[in-house]
């Protein structure tokens, strides 16, 4: 398991009872010119967390007393819809969010999340509503276990859905390139077998010159 991989996370859960939170709300486009190494966490949900003057709205979930350090976000359906910007995931991760719980996610957002170590834990709408009700008064500490795909809270164990390949990637700390490299031996074996079975497939037609990196167009 790499340094980025994880199996069990314990943290503070905060409820955000909103449907259709899109990637432009997660991080407004005007902040994306900022270099990533300066951190995107301060821009997370900026226009929802802050007023027109940039002051924090005290009634917003992440600004409420006791919400500091939250790492589990429970939201409504279709979280991460909209554009494919990976910066939305960066904002969540840089803020410290490790798990987002929702009834549904934008497909590209969810794939980007996994590649960056963020778990998109899918639950049914009834479960999401119950969790949001429980978090309405105050945040609560929960545990998230990837091995069992459960969210464990006071007197409850809530199962969530997660693609098995995504689960494996999160536990290993892999992105798509790492996943491909894990099959490098199988890829090499296939290449050798294919070279024996179809030697003609590797022949270059007459007149085709293979360029190297030093060739000039």
Tab-separated table of N, CA and C in Angstrom, residues 6-124:
chain	number	residue	atom	x	y	z
A	6	UNK	N	-5.396	4.205	1.767
A	6	UNK	CA	-5.984	4.106	3.095
A	6	UNK	C	-7.085	3.053	3.087
A	7	UNK	N	-7.327	2.508	4.250
A	7	UNK	CA	-8.369	1.500	4.416
A	7	UNK	C	-9.432	1.937	5.408
A	8	UNK	N	-9.013	2.684	6.416
A	8	UNK	CA	-9.928	3.092	7.476
A	8	UNK	C	-9.683	4.562	7.778
A	9	UNK	N	-10.763	5.317	7.839
A	9	UNK	CA	-10.649	6.736	8.159
A	9	UNK	C	-11.649	7.105	9.240
A	10	UNK	N	-11.190	7.819	10.228
A	10	UNK	CA	-12.070	8.333	11.275
A	10	UNK	C	-12.005	9.844	11.262
A	11	UNK	N	-13.159	10.488	11.216
A	11	UNK	CA	-13.158	11.940	11.174
A	11	UNK	C	-14.516	12.529	11.470
A	12	UNK	N	-14.566	13.836	11.376
A	12	UNK	CA	-15.776	14.586	11.681
A	12	UNK	C	-16.635	14.701	10.427
A	13	UNK	N	-17.906	14.309	10.550
A	13	UNK	CA	-18.836	14.378	9.428
A	13	UNK	C	-19.709	15.625	9.531
A	14	UNK	N	-19.868	16.305	8.399
A	14	UNK	CA	-20.684	17.511	8.314
A	14	UNK	C	-21.725	17.315	7.222
A	15	UNK	N	-22.936	17.762	7.463
A	15	UNK	CA	-24.003	17.619	6.484
A	15	UNK	C	-24.199	18.861	5.650
A	16	UNK	N	-24.369	18.659	4.355
A	16	UNK	CA	-24.639	19.757	3.439
A	16	UNK	C	-25.907	19.387	2.665
A	17	UNK	N	-27.079	19.737	3.177
A	17	UNK	CA	-28.350	19.278	2.606
A	17	UNK	C	-28.735	20.010	1.326
A	18	UNK	N	-27.971	19.745	0.278
A	18	UNK	CA	-28.221	20.374	-1.016
A	18	UNK	C	-28.070	19.327	-2.120
A	19	UNK	N	-28.963	19.354	-3.088
A	19	UNK	CA	-28.851	18.516	-4.280
A	19	UNK	C	-28.130	19.282	-5.387
A	20	UNK	N	-27.503	18.534	-6.289
A	20	UNK	CA	-26.951	19.141	-7.499
A	20	UNK	C	-25.820	20.114	-7.267
A	21	UNK	N	-24.993	19.884	-6.272
A	21	UNK	CA	-23.828	20.748	-6.066
A	21	UNK	C	-22.848	20.464	-7.199
A	22	UNK	N	-22.662	21.431	-8.097
A	22	UNK	CA	-21.835	21.174	-9.272
A	22	UNK	C	-20.392	21.604	-9.046
A	23	UNK	N	-19.553	21.290	-10.030
A	23	UNK	CA	-18.119	21.549	-9.863
A	23	UNK	C	-17.808	23.040	-9.825
A	24	UNK	N	-18.652	23.871	-10.444
A	24	UNK	CA	-18.428	25.311	-10.384
A	24	UNK	C	-18.745	25.850	-9.001
A	25	UNK	N	-19.655	25.206	-8.294
A	25	UNK	CA	-19.910	25.592	-6.902
A	25	UNK	C	-18.804	25.056	-5.987
A	26	UNK	N	-18.309	23.874	-6.288
A	26	UNK	CA	-17.241	23.299	-5.461
A	26	UNK	C	-15.991	24.168	-5.539
A	27	UNK	N	-15.637	24.614	-6.755
A	27	UNK	CA	-14.579	25.618	-6.898
A	27	UNK	C	-14.921	26.516	-8.086
A	28	UNK	N	-15.278	27.763	-7.841
A	28	UNK	CA	-15.588	28.681	-8.936
A	28	UNK	C	-14.411	28.830	-9.898
A	29	UNK	N	-14.715	28.971	-11.176
A	29	UNK	CA	-13.684	28.969	-12.221
A	29	UNK	C	-12.633	30.059	-12.017
A	30	UNK	N	-13.005	31.184	-11.429
A	30	UNK	CA	-12.064	32.295	-11.311
A	30	UNK	C	-10.866	31.971	-10.418
A	31	UNK	N	-10.988	30.921	-9.598
A	31	UNK	CA	-9.881	30.568	-8.700
A	31	UNK	C	-8.918	29.559	-9.329
A	32	UNK	N	-9.250	29.055	-10.500
A	32	UNK	CA	-8.451	27.974	-11.059
A	32	UNK	C	-7.147	28.445	-11.691
A	33	UNK	N	-6.935	29.772	-11.793
A	33	UNK	CA	-5.657	30.293	-12.276
A	33	UNK	C	-4.590	30.238	-11.187
A	34	UNK	N	-5.015	30.006	-9.948
A	34	UNK	CA	-4.068	29.904	-8.838
A	34	UNK	C	-3.292	28.595	-8.955
A	35	UNK	N	-1.960	28.621	-8.801
A	35	UNK	CA	-1.184	27.378	-8.854
A	35	UNK	C	-1.653	26.394	-7.786
A	36	UNK	N	-1.738	25.127	-8.142
A	36	UNK	CA	-2.227	24.104	-7.208
A	36	UNK	C	-1.366	24.030	-5.955
A	37	UNK	N	-0.057	24.263	-6.095
A	37	UNK	CA	0.810	24.117	-4.922
A	37	UNK	C	0.541	25.161	-3.852
A	38	UNK	N	-0.288	26.158	-4.167
A	38	UNK	CA	-0.684	27.139	-3.152
A	38	UNK	C	-1.910	26.678	-2.365
A	39	UNK	N	-2.487	25.538	-2.793
A	39	UNK	CA	-3.616	24.979	-2.070
A	39	UNK	C	-4.949	25.517	-2.548
A	40	UNK	N	-5.883	24.608	-2.830
A	40	UNK	CA	-7.212	24.995	-3.283
A	40	UNK	C	-8.262	24.892	-2.178
A	41	UNK	N	-7.864	24.426	-1.002
A	41	UNK	CA	-8.829	24.232	0.071
A	41	UNK	C	-9.559	25.492	0.471
A	42	UNK	N	-8.884	26.628	0.395
A	42	UNK	CA	-9.520	27.902	0.793
A	42	UNK	C	-10.606	28.330	-0.180
A	43	UNK	N	-10.624	27.707	-1.377
A	43	UNK	CA	-11.634	28.059	-2.363
A	43	UNK	C	-12.830	27.112	-2.348
A	44	UNK	N	-12.786	26.082	-1.518
A	44	UNK	CA	-13.855	25.087	-1.512
A	44	UNK	C	-15.212	25.731	-1.215
A	45	UNK	N	-16.158	25.523	-2.116
A	45	UNK	CA	-17.531	26.027	-1.950
A	45	UNK	C	-17.539	27.515	-1.601
A	46	UNK	N	-16.618	28.245	-2.188
A	46	UNK	CA	-16.368	29.624	-1.778
A	46	UNK	C	-17.619	30.490	-1.796
A	47	UNK	N	-18.372	30.431	-2.887
A	47	UNK	CA	-19.509	31.338	-3.007
A	47	UNK	C	-20.703	30.904	-2.177
A	48	UNK	N	-20.642	29.699	-1.636
A	48	UNK	CA	-21.653	29.253	-0.672
A	48	UNK	C	-21.177	29.538	0.756
A	49	UNK	N	-19.888	29.375	0.987
A	49	UNK	CA	-19.335	29.585	2.333
A	49	UNK	C	-19.195	31.065	2.673
A	50	UNK	N	-19.017	31.894	1.640
A	50	UNK	CA	-18.684	33.303	1.887
A	50	UNK	C	-19.693	34.238	1.214
A	51	UNK	N	-19.821	35.433	1.760
A	51	UNK	CA	-20.697	36.430	1.164
A	51	UNK	C	-19.955	37.200	0.076
A	52	UNK	N	-20.589	38.214	-0.498
A	52	UNK	CA	-20.007	38.955	-1.614
A	52	UNK	C	-18.715	39.668	-1.236
A	53	UNK	N	-18.541	39.958	0.052
A	53	UNK	CA	-17.321	40.623	0.512
A	53	UNK	C	-16.231	39.615	0.913
A	54	UNK	N	-16.537	38.331	0.803
A	54	UNK	CA	-15.557	37.304	1.144
A	54	UNK	C	-15.574	36.889	2.594
A	55	UNK	N	-16.520	37.408	3.376
A	55	UNK	CA	-16.625	37.036	4.783
A	55	UNK	C	-17.391	35.718	4.921
A	56	UNK	N	-16.984	34.887	5.864
A	56	UNK	CA	-17.614	33.583	6.058
A	56	UNK	C	-19.056	33.737	6.531
A	57	UNK	N	-19.943	32.975	5.924
A	57	UNK	CA	-21.343	32.957	6.356
A	57	UNK	C	-21.440	32.041	7.588
A	58	UNK	N	-21.792	32.567	8.745
A	58	UNK	CA	-21.765	31.765	9.974
A	58	UNK	C	-22.747	30.596	9.973
A	59	UNK	N	-23.787	30.667	9.145
A	59	UNK	CA	-24.789	29.605	9.152
A	59	UNK	C	-24.477	28.487	8.151
A	60	UNK	N	-23.408	28.643	7.374
A	60	UNK	CA	-23.067	27.599	6.407
A	60	UNK	C	-22.434	26.415	7.140
A	61	UNK	N	-22.705	25.201	6.651
A	61	UNK	CA	-22.323	23.977	7.359
A	61	UNK	C	-20.855	23.939	7.756
A	62	UNK	N	-19.965	24.255	6.834
A	62	UNK	CA	-18.539	24.156	7.129
A	62	UNK	C	-18.026	25.299	8.003
A	63	UNK	N	-18.852	26.319	8.197
A	63	UNK	CA	-18.453	27.463	9.022
A	63	UNK	C	-19.011	27.399	10.441
A	64	UNK	N	-19.925	26.483	10.685
A	64	UNK	CA	-20.570	26.429	11.990
A	64	UNK	C	-19.591	25.993	13.077
A	65	UNK	N	-19.897	26.382	14.293
A	65	UNK	CA	-19.059	25.988	15.429
A	65	UNK	C	-18.968	24.465	15.505
A	66	UNK	N	-17.773	23.974	15.705
A	66	UNK	CA	-17.569	22.538	15.822
A	66	UNK	C	-17.301	21.832	14.511
A	67	UNK	N	-17.322	22.577	13.399
A	67	UNK	CA	-17.120	21.957	12.093
A	67	UNK	C	-15.669	21.996	11.624
A	68	UNK	N	-14.815	22.700	12.343
A	68	UNK	CA	-13.414	22.804	11.932
A	68	UNK	C	-12.773	21.421	11.873
A	69	UNK	N	-12.040	21.190	10.801
A	69	UNK	CA	-11.356	19.909	10.644
A	69	UNK	C	-12.223	18.806	10.091
A	70	UNK	N	-13.419	19.133	9.609
A	70	UNK	CA	-14.297	18.105	9.039
A	70	UNK	C	-13.613	17.408	7.875
A	71	UNK	N	-13.774	16.078	7.805
A	71	UNK	CA	-13.144	15.313	6.731
A	71	UNK	C	-14.121	14.395	6.005
A	72	UNK	N	-15.377	14.377	6.453
A	72	UNK	CA	-16.432	13.588	5.803
A	72	UNK	C	-17.583	14.543	5.501
A	73	UNK	N	-17.974	14.612	4.234
A	73	UNK	CA	-19.038	15.522	3.808
A	73	UNK	C	-20.223	14.700	3.322
A	74	UNK	N	-21.387	14.930	3.918
A	74	UNK	CA	-22.615	14.248	3.522
A	74	UNK	C	-23.482	15.242	2.771
A	75	UNK	N	-23.849	14.882	1.545
A	75	UNK	CA	-24.592	15.825	0.693
A	75	UNK	C	-25.776	15.140	0.032
A	76	UNK	N	-26.522	15.936	-0.754
A	76	UNK	CA	-27.657	15.414	-1.490
A	76	UNK	C	-27.233	14.770	-2.800
A	77	UNK	N	-28.215	14.422	-3.617
A	77	UNK	CA	-27.933	13.674	-4.842
A	77	UNK	C	-27.215	14.527	-5.892
A	78	UNK	N	-26.567	13.819	-6.801
A	78	UNK	CA	-25.891	14.411	-7.962
A	78	UNK	C	-24.769	15.360	-7.566
A	79	UNK	N	-23.989	14.947	-6.594
A	79	UNK	CA	-22.858	15.765	-6.150
A	79	UNK	C	-21.755	15.696	-7.206
A	80	UNK	N	-21.175	16.853	-7.529
A	80	UNK	CA	-20.072	16.882	-8.486
A	80	UNK	C	-20.522	16.838	-9.936
A	81	UNK	N	-21.754	17.223	-10.198
A	81	UNK	CA	-22.224	17.282	-11.586
A	81	UNK	C	-21.599	18.507	-12.256
A	82	UNK	N	-21.920	18.711	-13.529
A	82	UNK	CA	-21.393	19.874	-14.229
A	82	UNK	C	-20.139	19.555	-15.005
A	83	UNK	N	-19.205	20.494	-15.049
A	83	UNK	CA	-18.003	20.342	-15.861
A	83	UNK	C	-17.079	19.272	-15.269
A	84	UNK	N	-16.087	18.900	-16.064
A	84	UNK	CA	-15.190	17.810	-15.661
A	84	UNK	C	-13.980	18.285	-14.873
A	85	UNK	N	-13.952	19.525	-14.452
A	85	UNK	CA	-12.743	20.081	-13.825
A	85	UNK	C	-12.275	19.267	-12.622
A	86	UNK	N	-11.042	18.801	-12.703
A	86	UNK	CA	-10.457	18.035	-11.608
A	86	UNK	C	-10.151	18.929	-10.417
A	87	UNK	N	-10.078	20.223	-10.654
A	87	UNK	CA	-9.819	21.173	-9.569
A	87	UNK	C	-10.873	21.084	-8.476
A	88	UNK	N	-12.089	20.633	-8.817
A	88	UNK	CA	-13.128	20.470	-7.793
A	88	UNK	C	-12.695	19.428	-6.765
A	89	UNK	N	-12.084	18.371	-7.244
A	89	UNK	CA	-11.567	17.348	-6.326
A	89	UNK	C	-10.387	17.897	-5.540
A	90	UNK	N	-9.512	18.646	-6.212
A	90	UNK	CA	-8.369	19.240	-5.509
A	90	UNK	C	-8.842	20.103	-4.336
A	91	UNK	N	-9.898	20.877	-4.554
A	91	UNK	CA	-10.398	21.759	-3.497
A	91	UNK	C	-10.860	20.952	-2.288
A	92	UNK	N	-11.573	19.878	-2.528
A	92	UNK	CA	-12.040	19.025	-1.432
A	92	UNK	C	-10.873	18.385	-0.701
A	93	UNK	N	-9.944	17.814	-1.465
A	93	UNK	CA	-8.797	17.122	-0.862
A	93	UNK	C	-7.913	18.105	-0.096
A	94	UNK	N	-7.657	19.272	-0.691
A	94	UNK	CA	-6.797	20.255	-0.022
A	94	UNK	C	-7.452	20.800	1.238
A	95	UNK	N	-8.767	20.832	1.271
A	95	UNK	CA	-9.479	21.270	2.472
A	95	UNK	C	-9.372	20.231	3.587
A	96	UNK	N	-9.194	18.973	3.194
A	96	UNK	CA	-9.093	17.899	4.177
A	96	UNK	C	-10.201	16.871	4.088
A	97	UNK	N	-11.071	16.987	3.085
A	97	UNK	CA	-12.165	16.025	2.922
A	97	UNK	C	-11.607	14.724	2.357
A	98	UNK	N	-11.919	13.616	3.012
A	98	UNK	CA	-11.466	12.300	2.550
A	98	UNK	C	-12.605	11.465	1.993
A	99	UNK	N	-13.838	11.775	2.393
A	99	UNK	CA	-15.003	10.994	1.969
A	99	UNK	C	-16.163	11.951	1.700
A	100	UNK	N	-16.832	11.754	0.570
A	100	UNK	CA	-18.089	12.448	0.299
A	100	UNK	C	-19.172	11.385	0.204
A	101	UNK	N	-20.235	11.554	0.969
A	101	UNK	CA	-21.353	10.609	0.992
A	101	UNK	C	-22.534	11.265	0.286
A	102	UNK	N	-23.103	10.578	-0.697
A	102	UNK	CA	-24.231	11.144	-1.441
A	102	UNK	C	-24.986	10.021	-2.145
A	103	UNK	N	-26.243	10.271	-2.534
A	103	UNK	CA	-26.999	9.250	-3.267
A	103	UNK	C	-26.492	9.033	-4.690
A	104	UNK	N	-25.867	10.044	-5.281
A	104	UNK	CA	-25.336	9.907	-6.631
A	104	UNK	C	-24.275	10.974	-6.858
A	105	UNK	N	-23.413	10.701	-7.855
A	105	UNK	CA	-22.296	11.594	-8.156
A	105	UNK	C	-22.203	11.812	-9.664
A	106	UNK	N	-21.612	12.937	-10.037
A	106	UNK	CA	-21.224	13.106	-11.432
A	106	UNK	C	-20.177	12.055	-11.771
A	107	UNK	N	-20.325	11.395	-12.916
A	107	UNK	CA	-19.442	10.282	-13.251
A	107	UNK	C	-17.974	10.685	-13.306
A	108	UNK	N	-17.686	11.780	-14.003
A	108	UNK	CA	-16.289	12.199	-14.143
A	108	UNK	C	-15.745	12.665	-12.807
A	109	UNK	N	-16.563	13.363	-12.048
A	109	UNK	CA	-16.126	13.790	-10.715
A	109	UNK	C	-15.731	12.589	-9.868
A	110	UNK	N	-16.563	11.547	-9.850
A	110	UNK	CA	-16.292	10.377	-9.013
A	110	UNK	C	-14.990	9.702	-9.422
A	111	UNK	N	-14.751	9.577	-10.730
A	111	UNK	CA	-13.506	8.961	-11.199
A	111	UNK	C	-12.303	9.817	-10.806
A	112	UNK	N	-12.415	11.128	-10.959
A	112	UNK	CA	-11.343	12.028	-10.538
A	112	UNK	C	-11.098	11.935	-9.034
A	113	UNK	N	-12.179	11.801	-8.274
A	113	UNK	CA	-12.062	11.702	-6.818
A	113	UNK	C	-11.204	10.508	-6.426
A	114	UNK	N	-11.514	9.355	-6.982
A	114	UNK	CA	-10.777	8.145	-6.640
A	114	UNK	C	-9.302	8.282	-7.006
A	115	UNK	N	-9.021	8.874	-8.145
A	115	UNK	CA	-7.629	9.044	-8.570
A	115	UNK	C	-6.845	9.964	-7.641
A	116	UNK	N	-7.545	10.717	-6.807
A	116	UNK	CA	-6.893	11.631	-5.866
A	116	UNK	C	-7.095	11.217	-4.409
A	117	UNK	N	-7.524	9.971	-4.198
A	117	UNK	CA	-7.639	9.456	-2.830
A	117	UNK	C	-8.900	9.837	-2.097
A	118	UNK	N	-9.876	10.406	-2.810
A	118	UNK	CA	-11.131	10.832	-2.200
A	118	UNK	C	-12.208	9.787	-2.492
A	119	UNK	N	-12.897	9.320	-1.461
A	119	UNK	CA	-13.875	8.255	-1.613
A	119	UNK	C	-15.272	8.815	-1.889
A	120	UNK	N	-15.881	8.475	-3.043
A	120	UNK	CA	-17.277	8.830	-3.308
A	120	UNK	C	-18.180	7.698	-2.820
A	121	UNK	N	-18.646	7.796	-1.601
A	121	UNK	CA	-19.449	6.729	-0.984
A	121	UNK	C	-20.914	6.932	-1.330
A	122	UNK	N	-21.481	6.001	-2.080
A	122	UNK	CA	-22.855	6.158	-2.544
A	122	UNK	C	-23.827	5.420	-1.638
A	123	UNK	N	-24.841	6.135	-1.184
A	123	UNK	CA	-25.899	5.561	-0.351
A	123	UNK	C	-27.244	5.893	-0.997
A	124	UNK	N	-28.296	5.235	-0.557
A	124	UNK	CA	-29.618	5.537	-1.105
A	124	UNK	C	-30.105	6.883	-0.562
